[in-house]
Short mmCIF file of C-alpha atoms and ligand atoms in Angstrom, two decimals:
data_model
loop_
_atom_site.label_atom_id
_atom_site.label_comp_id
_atom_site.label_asym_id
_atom_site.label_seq_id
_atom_site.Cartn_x
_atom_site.Cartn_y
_atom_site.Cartn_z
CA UNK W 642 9.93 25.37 -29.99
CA UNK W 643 9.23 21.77 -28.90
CA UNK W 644 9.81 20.46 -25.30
CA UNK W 645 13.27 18.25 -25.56
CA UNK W 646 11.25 16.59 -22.50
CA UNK W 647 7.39 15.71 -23.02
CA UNK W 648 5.59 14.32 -20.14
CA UNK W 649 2.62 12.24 -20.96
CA UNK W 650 -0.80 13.85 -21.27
CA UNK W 651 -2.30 13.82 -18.00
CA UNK W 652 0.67 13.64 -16.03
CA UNK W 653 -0.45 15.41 -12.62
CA UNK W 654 2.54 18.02 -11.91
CA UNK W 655 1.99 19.05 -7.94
CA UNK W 656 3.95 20.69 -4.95
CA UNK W 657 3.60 19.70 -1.08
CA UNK W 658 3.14 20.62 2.48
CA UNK W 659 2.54 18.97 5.73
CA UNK W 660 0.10 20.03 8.19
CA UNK W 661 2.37 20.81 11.34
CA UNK W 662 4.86 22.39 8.61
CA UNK W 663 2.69 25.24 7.64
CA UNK W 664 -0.24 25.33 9.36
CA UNK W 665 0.08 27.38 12.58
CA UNK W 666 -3.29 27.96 14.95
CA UNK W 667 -1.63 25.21 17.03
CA UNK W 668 -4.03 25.79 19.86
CA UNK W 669 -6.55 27.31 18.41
CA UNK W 670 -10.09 26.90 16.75
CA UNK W 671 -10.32 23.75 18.78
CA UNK W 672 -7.43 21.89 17.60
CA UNK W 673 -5.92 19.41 20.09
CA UNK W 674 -2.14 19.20 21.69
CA UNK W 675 0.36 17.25 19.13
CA UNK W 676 3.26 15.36 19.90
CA UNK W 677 5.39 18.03 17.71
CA UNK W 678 3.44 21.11 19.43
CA UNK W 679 5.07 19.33 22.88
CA UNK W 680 8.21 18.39 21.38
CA UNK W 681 9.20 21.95 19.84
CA UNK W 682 7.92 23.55 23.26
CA UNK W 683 10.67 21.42 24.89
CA UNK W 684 13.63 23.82 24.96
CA UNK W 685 16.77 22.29 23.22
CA UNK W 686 14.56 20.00 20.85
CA UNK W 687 14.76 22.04 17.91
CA UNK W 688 17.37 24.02 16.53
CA UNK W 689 16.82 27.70 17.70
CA UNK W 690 14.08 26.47 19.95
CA UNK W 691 11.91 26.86 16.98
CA UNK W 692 8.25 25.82 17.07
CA UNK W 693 5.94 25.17 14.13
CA UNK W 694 3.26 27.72 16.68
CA UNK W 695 2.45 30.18 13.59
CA UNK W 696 4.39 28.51 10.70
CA UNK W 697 3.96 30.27 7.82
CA UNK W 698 0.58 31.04 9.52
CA UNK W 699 -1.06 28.45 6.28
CA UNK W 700 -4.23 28.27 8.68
CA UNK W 701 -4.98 32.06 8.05
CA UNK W 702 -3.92 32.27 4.50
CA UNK W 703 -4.99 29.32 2.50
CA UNK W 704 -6.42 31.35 0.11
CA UNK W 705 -4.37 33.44 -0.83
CA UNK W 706 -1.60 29.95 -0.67
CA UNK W 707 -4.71 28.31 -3.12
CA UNK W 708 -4.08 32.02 -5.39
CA UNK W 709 -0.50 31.08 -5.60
CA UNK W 710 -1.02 27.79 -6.47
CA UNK W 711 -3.44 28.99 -9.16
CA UNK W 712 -0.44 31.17 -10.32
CA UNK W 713 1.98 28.43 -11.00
CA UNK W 714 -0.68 26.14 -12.82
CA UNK W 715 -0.39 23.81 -10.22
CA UNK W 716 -2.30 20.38 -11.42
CA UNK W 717 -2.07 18.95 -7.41
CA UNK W 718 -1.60 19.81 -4.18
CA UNK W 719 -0.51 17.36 -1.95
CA UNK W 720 -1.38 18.48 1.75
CA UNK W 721 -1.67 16.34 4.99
CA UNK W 722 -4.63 16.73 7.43
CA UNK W 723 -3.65 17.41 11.11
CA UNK W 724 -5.18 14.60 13.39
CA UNK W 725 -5.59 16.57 16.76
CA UNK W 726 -7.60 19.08 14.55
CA UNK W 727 -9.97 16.67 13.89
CA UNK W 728 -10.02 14.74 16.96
CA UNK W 729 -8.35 16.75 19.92
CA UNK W 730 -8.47 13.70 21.79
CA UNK W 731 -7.29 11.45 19.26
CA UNK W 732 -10.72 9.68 19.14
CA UNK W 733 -13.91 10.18 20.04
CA UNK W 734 -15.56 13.66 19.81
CA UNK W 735 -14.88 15.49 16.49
CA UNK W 736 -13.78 19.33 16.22
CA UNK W 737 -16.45 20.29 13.57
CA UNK W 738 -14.50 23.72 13.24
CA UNK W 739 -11.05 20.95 11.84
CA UNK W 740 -13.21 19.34 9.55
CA UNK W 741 -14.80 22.60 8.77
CA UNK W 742 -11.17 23.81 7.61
CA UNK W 743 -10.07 21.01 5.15
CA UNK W 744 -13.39 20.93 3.72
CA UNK W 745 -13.04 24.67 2.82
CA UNK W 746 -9.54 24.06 1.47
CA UNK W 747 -10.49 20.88 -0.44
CA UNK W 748 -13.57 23.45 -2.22
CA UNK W 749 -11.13 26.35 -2.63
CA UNK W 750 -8.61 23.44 -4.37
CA UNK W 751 -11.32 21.81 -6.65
CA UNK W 752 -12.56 25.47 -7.35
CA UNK W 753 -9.25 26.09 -8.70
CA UNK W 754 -9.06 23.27 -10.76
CA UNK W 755 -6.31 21.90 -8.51
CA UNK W 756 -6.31 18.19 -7.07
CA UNK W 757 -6.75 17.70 -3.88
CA UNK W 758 -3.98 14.90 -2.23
CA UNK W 759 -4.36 14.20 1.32
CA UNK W 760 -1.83 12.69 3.66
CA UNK W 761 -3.96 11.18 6.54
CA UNK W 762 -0.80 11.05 8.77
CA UNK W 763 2.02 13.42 8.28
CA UNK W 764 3.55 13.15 12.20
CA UNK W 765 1.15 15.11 14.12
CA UNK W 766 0.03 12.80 16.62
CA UNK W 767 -2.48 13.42 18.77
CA UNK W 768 -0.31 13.67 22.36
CA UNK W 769 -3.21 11.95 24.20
CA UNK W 770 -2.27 8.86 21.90
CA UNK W 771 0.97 9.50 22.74
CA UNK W 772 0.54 9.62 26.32
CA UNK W 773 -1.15 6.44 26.22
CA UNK W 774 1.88 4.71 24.86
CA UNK W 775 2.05 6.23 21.26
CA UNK W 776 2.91 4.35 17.77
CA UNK W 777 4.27 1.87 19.66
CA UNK W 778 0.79 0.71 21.41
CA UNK W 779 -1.83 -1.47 19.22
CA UNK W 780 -4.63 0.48 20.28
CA UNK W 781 -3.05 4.28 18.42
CA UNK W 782 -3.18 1.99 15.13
CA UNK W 783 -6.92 1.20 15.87
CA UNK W 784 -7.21 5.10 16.83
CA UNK W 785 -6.00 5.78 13.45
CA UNK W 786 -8.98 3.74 11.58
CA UNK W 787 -11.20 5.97 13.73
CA UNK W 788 -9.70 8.86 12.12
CA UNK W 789 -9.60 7.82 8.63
CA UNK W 790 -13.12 6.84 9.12
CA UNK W 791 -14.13 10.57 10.27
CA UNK W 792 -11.89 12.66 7.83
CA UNK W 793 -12.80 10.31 4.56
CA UNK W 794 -16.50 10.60 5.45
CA UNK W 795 -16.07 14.38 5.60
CA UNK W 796 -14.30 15.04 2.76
CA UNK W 797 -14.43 11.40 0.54
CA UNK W 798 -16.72 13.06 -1.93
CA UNK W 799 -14.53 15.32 -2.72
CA UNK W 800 -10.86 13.94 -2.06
CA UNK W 801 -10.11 11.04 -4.65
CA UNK W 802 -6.44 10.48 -3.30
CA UNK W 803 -5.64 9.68 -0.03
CA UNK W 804 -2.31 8.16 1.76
CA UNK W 805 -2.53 6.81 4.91
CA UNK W 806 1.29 7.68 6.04
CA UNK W 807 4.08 9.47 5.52
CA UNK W 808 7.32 8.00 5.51
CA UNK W 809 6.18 5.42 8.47
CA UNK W 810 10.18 5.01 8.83
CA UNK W 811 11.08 8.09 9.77
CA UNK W 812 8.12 8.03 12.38
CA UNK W 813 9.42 5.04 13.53
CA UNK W 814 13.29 5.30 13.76
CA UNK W 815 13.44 8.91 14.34
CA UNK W 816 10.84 9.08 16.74
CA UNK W 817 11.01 6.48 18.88
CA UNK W 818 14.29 4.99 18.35
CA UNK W 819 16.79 7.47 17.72
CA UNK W 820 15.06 10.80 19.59
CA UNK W 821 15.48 13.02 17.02
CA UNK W 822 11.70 13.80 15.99
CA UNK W 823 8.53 13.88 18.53
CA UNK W 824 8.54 12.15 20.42
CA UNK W 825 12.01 11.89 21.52
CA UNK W 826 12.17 8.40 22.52
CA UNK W 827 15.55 6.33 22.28
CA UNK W 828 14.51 3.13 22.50
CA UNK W 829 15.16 0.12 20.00
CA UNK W 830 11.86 -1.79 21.01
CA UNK W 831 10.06 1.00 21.09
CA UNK W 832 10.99 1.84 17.09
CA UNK W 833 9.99 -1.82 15.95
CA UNK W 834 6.85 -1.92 17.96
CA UNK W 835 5.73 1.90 16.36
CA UNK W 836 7.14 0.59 12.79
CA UNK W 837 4.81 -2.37 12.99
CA UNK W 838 1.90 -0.38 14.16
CA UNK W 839 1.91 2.60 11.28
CA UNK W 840 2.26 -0.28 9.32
CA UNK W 841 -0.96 -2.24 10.46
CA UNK W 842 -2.58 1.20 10.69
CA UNK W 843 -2.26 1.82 7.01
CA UNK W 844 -3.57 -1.71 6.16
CA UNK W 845 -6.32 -1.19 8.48
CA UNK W 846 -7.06 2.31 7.06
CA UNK W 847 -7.46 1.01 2.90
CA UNK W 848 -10.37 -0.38 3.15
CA UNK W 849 -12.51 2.14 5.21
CA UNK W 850 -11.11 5.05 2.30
CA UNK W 851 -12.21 3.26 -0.26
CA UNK W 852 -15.68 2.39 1.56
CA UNK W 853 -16.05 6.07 2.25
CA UNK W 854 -14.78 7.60 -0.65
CA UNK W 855 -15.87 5.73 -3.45
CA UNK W 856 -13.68 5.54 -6.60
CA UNK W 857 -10.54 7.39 -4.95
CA UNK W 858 -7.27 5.98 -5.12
CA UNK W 859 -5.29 5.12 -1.98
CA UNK W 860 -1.71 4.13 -0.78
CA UNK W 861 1.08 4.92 1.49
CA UNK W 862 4.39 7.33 0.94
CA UNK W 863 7.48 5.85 1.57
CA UNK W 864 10.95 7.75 1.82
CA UNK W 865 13.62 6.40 -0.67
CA UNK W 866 17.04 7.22 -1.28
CA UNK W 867 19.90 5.44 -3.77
CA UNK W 868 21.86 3.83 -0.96
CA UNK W 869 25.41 2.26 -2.46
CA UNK W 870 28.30 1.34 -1.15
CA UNK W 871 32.05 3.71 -1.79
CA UNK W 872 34.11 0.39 -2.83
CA UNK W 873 33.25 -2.91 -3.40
CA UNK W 874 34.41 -3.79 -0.01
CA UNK W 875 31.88 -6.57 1.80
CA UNK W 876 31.61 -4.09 4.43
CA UNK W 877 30.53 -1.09 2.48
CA UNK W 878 28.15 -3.01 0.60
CA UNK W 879 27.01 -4.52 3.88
CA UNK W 880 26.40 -0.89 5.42
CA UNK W 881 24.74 0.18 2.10
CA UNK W 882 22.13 -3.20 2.05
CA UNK W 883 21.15 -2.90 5.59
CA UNK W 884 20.57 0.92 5.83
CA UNK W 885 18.33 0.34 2.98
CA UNK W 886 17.02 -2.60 4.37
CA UNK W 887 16.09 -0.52 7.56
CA UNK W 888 14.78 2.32 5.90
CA UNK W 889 12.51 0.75 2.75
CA UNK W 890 12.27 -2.90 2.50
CA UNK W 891 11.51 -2.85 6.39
CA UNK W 892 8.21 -1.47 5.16
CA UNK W 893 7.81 -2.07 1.27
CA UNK W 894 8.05 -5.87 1.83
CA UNK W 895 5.46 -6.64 4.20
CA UNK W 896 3.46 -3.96 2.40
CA UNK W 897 3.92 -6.16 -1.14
CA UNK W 898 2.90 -9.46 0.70
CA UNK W 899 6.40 -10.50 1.33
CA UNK W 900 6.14 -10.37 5.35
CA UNK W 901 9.46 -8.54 7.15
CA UNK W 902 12.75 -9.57 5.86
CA UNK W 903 14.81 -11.71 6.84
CA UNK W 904 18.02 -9.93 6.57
CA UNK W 905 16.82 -7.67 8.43
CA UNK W 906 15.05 -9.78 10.80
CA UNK W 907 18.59 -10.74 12.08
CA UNK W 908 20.36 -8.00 12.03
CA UNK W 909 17.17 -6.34 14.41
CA UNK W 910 17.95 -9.03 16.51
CA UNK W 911 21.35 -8.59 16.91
CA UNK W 912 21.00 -4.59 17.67
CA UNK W 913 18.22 -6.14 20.38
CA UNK W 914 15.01 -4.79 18.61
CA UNK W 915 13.25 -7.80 18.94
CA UNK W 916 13.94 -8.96 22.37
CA UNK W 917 10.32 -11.06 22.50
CA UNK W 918 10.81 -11.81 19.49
CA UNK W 919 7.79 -11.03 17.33
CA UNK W 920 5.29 -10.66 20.09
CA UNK W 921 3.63 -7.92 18.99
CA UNK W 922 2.64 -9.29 15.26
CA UNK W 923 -0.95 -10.52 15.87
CA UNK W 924 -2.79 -13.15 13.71
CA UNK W 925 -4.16 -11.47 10.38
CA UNK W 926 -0.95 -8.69 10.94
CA UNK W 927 1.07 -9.11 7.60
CA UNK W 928 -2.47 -10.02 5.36
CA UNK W 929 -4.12 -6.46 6.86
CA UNK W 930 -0.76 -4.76 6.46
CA UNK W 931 -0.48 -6.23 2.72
CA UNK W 932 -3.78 -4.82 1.64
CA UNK W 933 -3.97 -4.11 -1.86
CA UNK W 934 -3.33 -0.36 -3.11
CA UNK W 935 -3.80 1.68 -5.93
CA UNK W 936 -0.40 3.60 -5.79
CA UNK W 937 3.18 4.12 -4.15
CA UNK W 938 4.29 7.61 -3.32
CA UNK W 939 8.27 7.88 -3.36
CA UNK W 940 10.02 10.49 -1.51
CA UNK W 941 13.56 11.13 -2.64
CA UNK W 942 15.86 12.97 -2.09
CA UNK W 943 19.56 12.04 -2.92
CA UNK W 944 21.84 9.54 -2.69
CA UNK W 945 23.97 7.77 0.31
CA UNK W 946 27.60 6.24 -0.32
CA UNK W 947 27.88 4.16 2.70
CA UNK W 948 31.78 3.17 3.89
CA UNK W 949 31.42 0.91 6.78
CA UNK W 950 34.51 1.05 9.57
CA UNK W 951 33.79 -2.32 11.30
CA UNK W 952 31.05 -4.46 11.19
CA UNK W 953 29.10 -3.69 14.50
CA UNK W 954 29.19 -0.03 13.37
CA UNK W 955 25.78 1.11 12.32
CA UNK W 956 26.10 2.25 8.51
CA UNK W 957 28.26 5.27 8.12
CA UNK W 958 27.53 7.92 5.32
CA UNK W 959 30.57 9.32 3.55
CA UNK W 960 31.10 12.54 1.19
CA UNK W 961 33.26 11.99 -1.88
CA UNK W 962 32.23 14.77 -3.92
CA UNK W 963 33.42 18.82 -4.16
CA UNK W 964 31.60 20.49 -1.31
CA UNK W 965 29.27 22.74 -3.84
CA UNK W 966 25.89 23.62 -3.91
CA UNK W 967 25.40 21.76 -7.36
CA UNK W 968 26.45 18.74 -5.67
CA UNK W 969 25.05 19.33 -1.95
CA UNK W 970 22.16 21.17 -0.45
CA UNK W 971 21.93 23.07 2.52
CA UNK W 972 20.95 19.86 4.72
CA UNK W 973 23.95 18.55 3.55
CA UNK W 974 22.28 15.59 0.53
CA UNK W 975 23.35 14.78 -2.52
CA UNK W 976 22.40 16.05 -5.69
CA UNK W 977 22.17 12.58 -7.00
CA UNK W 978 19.05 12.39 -9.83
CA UNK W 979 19.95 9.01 -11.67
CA UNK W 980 19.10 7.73 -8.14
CA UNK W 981 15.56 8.67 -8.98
CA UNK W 982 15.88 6.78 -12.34
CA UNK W 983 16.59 3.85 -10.25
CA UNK W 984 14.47 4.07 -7.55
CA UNK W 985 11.55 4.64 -9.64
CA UNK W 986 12.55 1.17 -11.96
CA UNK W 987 13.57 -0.74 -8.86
CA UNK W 988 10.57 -0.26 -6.67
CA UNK W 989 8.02 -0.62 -9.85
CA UNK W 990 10.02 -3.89 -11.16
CA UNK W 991 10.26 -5.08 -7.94
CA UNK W 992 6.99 -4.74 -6.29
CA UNK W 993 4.82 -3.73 -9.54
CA UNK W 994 2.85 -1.22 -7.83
CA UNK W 995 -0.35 -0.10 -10.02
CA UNK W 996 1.28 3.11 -10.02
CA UNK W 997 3.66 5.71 -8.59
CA UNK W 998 3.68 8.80 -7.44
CA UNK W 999 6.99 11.24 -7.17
CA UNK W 1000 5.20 12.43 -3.79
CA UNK W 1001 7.93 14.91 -2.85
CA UNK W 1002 11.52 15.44 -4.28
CA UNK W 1003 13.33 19.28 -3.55
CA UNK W 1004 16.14 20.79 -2.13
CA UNK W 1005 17.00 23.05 0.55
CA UNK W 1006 18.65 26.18 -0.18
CA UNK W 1007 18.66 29.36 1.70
CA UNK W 1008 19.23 31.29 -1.48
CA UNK W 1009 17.90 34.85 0.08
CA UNK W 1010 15.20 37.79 -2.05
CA UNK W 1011 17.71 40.27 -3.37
CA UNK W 1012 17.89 43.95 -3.97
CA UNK W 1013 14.74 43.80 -6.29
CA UNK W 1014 12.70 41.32 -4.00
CA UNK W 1015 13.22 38.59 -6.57
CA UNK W 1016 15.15 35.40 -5.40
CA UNK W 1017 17.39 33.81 -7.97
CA UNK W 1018 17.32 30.06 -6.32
CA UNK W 1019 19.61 28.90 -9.26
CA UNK W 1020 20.77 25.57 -7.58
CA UNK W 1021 16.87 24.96 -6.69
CA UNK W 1022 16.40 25.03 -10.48
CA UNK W 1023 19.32 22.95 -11.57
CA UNK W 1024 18.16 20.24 -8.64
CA UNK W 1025 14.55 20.25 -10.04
CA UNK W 1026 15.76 20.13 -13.91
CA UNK W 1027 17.70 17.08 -13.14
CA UNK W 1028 15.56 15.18 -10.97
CA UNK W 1029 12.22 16.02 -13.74
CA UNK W 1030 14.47 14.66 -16.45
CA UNK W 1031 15.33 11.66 -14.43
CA UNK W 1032 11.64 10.78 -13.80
CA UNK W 1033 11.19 10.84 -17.22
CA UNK W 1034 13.72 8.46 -18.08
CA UNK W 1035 12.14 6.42 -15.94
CA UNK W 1036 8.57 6.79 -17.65
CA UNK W 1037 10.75 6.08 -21.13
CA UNK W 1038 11.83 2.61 -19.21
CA UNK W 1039 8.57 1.77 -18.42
CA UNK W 1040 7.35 2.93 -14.88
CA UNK W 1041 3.86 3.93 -14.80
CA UNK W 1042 4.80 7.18 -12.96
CA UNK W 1043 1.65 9.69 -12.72
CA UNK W 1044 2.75 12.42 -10.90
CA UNK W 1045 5.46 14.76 -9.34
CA UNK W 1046 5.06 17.01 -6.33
CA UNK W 1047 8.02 19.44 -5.33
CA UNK W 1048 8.85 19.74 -2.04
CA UNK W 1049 7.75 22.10 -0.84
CA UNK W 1050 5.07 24.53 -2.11
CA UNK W 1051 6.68 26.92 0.39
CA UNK W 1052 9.81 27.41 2.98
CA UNK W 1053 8.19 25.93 6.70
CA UNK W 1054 9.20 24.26 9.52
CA UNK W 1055 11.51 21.36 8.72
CA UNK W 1056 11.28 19.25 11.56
CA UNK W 1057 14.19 19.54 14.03
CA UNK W 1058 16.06 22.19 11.57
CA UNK W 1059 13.18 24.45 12.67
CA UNK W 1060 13.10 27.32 9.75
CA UNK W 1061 16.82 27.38 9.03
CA UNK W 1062 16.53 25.23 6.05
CA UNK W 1063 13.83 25.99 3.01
CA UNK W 1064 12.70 23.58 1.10
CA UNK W 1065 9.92 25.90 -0.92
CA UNK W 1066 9.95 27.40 -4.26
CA UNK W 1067 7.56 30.36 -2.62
CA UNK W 1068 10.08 31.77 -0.06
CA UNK W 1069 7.92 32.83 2.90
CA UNK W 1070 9.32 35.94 5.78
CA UNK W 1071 8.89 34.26 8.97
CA UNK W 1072 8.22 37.91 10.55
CA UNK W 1073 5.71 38.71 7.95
CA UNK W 1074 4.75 35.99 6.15
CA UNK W 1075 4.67 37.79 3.30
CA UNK W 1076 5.67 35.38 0.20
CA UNK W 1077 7.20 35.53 -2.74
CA UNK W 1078 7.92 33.31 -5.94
CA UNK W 1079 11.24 32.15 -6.12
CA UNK W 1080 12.45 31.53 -9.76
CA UNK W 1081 12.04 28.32 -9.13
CA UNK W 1082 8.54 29.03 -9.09
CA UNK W 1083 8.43 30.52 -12.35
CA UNK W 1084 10.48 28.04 -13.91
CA UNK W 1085 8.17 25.26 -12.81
CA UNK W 1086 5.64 27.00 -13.41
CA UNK W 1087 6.99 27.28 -17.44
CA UNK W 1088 7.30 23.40 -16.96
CA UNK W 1089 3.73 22.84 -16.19
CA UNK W 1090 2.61 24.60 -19.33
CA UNK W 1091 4.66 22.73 -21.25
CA UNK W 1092 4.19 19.73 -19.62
CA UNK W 1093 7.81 19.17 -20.01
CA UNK W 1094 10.92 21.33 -20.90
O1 LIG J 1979 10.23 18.32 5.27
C1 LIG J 1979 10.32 16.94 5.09
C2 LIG J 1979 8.96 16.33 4.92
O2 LIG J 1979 8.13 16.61 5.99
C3 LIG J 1979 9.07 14.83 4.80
N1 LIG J 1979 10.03 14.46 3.78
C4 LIG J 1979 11.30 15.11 3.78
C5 LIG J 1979 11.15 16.61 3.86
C6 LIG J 1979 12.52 17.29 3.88
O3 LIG J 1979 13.25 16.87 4.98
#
């Protein structure tokens, strides 16, 4: 039978993690204090008081996670390295047993025919940085070159794909603005002066990857989602341009040579973010922080349909659709995959990156192993059908997309949720650790051979 949806030959078909997500060994084999080790040891932080401590205890088990990975056919694995491994300190002496541990992995990967992606920066900050003034400080972006220098050394023969950053915005806003995430700041300043620092990090960062790791590829992931407005109100579509101004052109402009908006310039003013102005944007900034890249990694996840109530209101969400899990996932998103179509065609006509990654895109559902130990995550598959199809519309329009990595490889620690949601298609006991494919596993794992369904 022939696929109704072909994927182009080489097209790289992948699944993710994040360091402090699976990892574990939080104090151990040398590994430093991180922002999120202190901020899920504060009690009320995360739900449950959950901490990432164990995880799904990755740091033990990589190999057989690298067997399971052979299982599915997996083409990529997208995994991020955990800075305060490397440098406990943030900079200066090196743990060799850190390095020692991705390079094993990265072997393991390769020796598996599997690609290895690494995410430089996926949260984890080192809390000495941190307690020196954090994201928010110049001299935790100049930290960060250190790093990149150390870990693409180490591994740059081996890794070929590297991102700097994950989803700088969520670092920023979340972090230091709104107090949600590590490290629980709530401070408007603070949120613009960390946003302009990940960003100056990553430009910063390009060119010592690609001197240390000759012929690899390297960019920066940035979180997207289809934000639109519930009427045509001027409100809504206010609320709908300026969250989406906050949360991607705040960071894919500059990025693309176009400097920060100016949009959003004002409207930062007006909630007080920029106080002095742009005082902390030194000479060469926006031409470091515009370095070219080889590729964009998108993270999506759904849509927003924004209904503003007045004007000063920050942009308010609203639900319009049936409460059901084909429409909503357990965090609560929409099910929304022609908002993939579009974000894929709007950021590549837009910005005409060289090429784009899907870098995560998955749903949370707590679907449970049943009575045979097999776990029929139904709503996991529909999600993942959808979305799949809807990246290859987007390759039928013309986006050079080269790769799609589900989110997640396996159910972890999701951030302040602790491990009430699960993102993975390998569910994962939390007492055990024991795992087991979901049929979403399988069913990907049908879609790899095929390249397509
Ligand atoms: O778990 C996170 C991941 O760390 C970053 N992107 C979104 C995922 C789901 O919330």
């Amino acid at each position: 039978m022939t696929n109704k949806i072909k994927f182009p030959k080489d097209f790289l078909w992948g699944a993710a993690t994040a360091s402090y997500q699976i990892e574990g060994a939080w104090d151990k084999y040398g590994k430093g204090e991180s922002t999120w080790d202190r901020f899920a040891h504060t009690p009320g932080r995360i739900r449950n008081n959950d901490t990432g401590d164990v995880a799904t205890d990755h740091y033990r088990l990589w190999k057989k996670d690298i067997g399971l990975m052979k299982k599915l056919g997996l083409k990529a694995y997208r995994f991020s390295v955990s800075w305060p491994r490397i440098l406990p300190m943030g900079r200066g002496k090196v743990n060799q047993k850190g390095v020692d541990f991705y390079s094993r992995l990265v072997d393991g990967l390769l020796a598996a025919d599997i690609t290895p992606f690494a995410t430089l920066y996926h949260w984890d900050l080192p809390q000495t940085l941190e307690d020196e003034g954090g994201w928010p400080v110049r001299s935790t972006a100049e930290a960060f070159v250190e790093y990149t220098d150390v870990v693409t050394r180490a591994l740059g023969d081996r890794v070929k794909s590297w991102a700097t950053h994950n989803e700088p915005a969520v670092v920023a806003w979340l972090g230091y603005e709104m107090g949600v995430h590590a490290p629980g700041k709530k401070d408007v300043t603070l949120g613009m002066k960390a946003a302009h620092h990940l960003l100056l990090s990553h430009g910063r960062a390009v060119p010592v990857i690609h001197r240390n790791s000759p012929n690899s590829e390297a960019g920066i992931v940035l979180n997207i989602s289809w934000k639109v407005p519930a009427s045509k109100s001027v409100m809504d579509m206010e609320s709908a341009r300026l969250d989406d101004g906050r949360w991607f052109r705040w960071f894919s402009d500059p990025l693309y040579t176009r400097g920060y908006p100016a949009d959003m310039t004002e409207h930062f003013m007006k909630l007080g973010a920029l106080s002095n102005g742009f005082d902390f944007v030194k000479t060469g900034d926006m031409q470091a922080i515009a370095t070219p890249t080889d590729f964009m990694g998108l993270n999506y996840y759904g849509r927003n349909l924004h209904r503003a109530n007045t004007p000063e209101n920050e942009p308010q969400i609203d639900f319009l659709l049936p409460k059901t899990p084909e429409h909503w996932t357990d965090m609560d998103w929409e099910n929304y995959p022609d908002g993939l179509t579009g974000s894929l065609g709007r950021v590549y006509f837009d910005y005409l990156p060289r090429r784009i990654y899907i870098s995560e895109n998955g749903a949370s559902y707590s679907t449970p192993p049943d009575e045979n130990g097999k776990v029929p995550d139904v709503h996991r598959i529909h999600y993942l059908k959808t979305h799949i199809a809807a990246a290859h519309r987007a390759i039928q329009a013309g986006v050079p997309l080269a790769g799609y990595f589900v989110w997640s490889l396996m159910d972890n620690f999701e951030w302040s949720f602790g491990y009430g949601q699960r993102f993975g298609i390998i569910w994962v006991d939390f007492e055990t650790r024991e795992r087991i494919l979901k049929d979403s596993a399988k069913w990907y794992k049908s879609v790899i051979r095929k390249n397509g369904f």
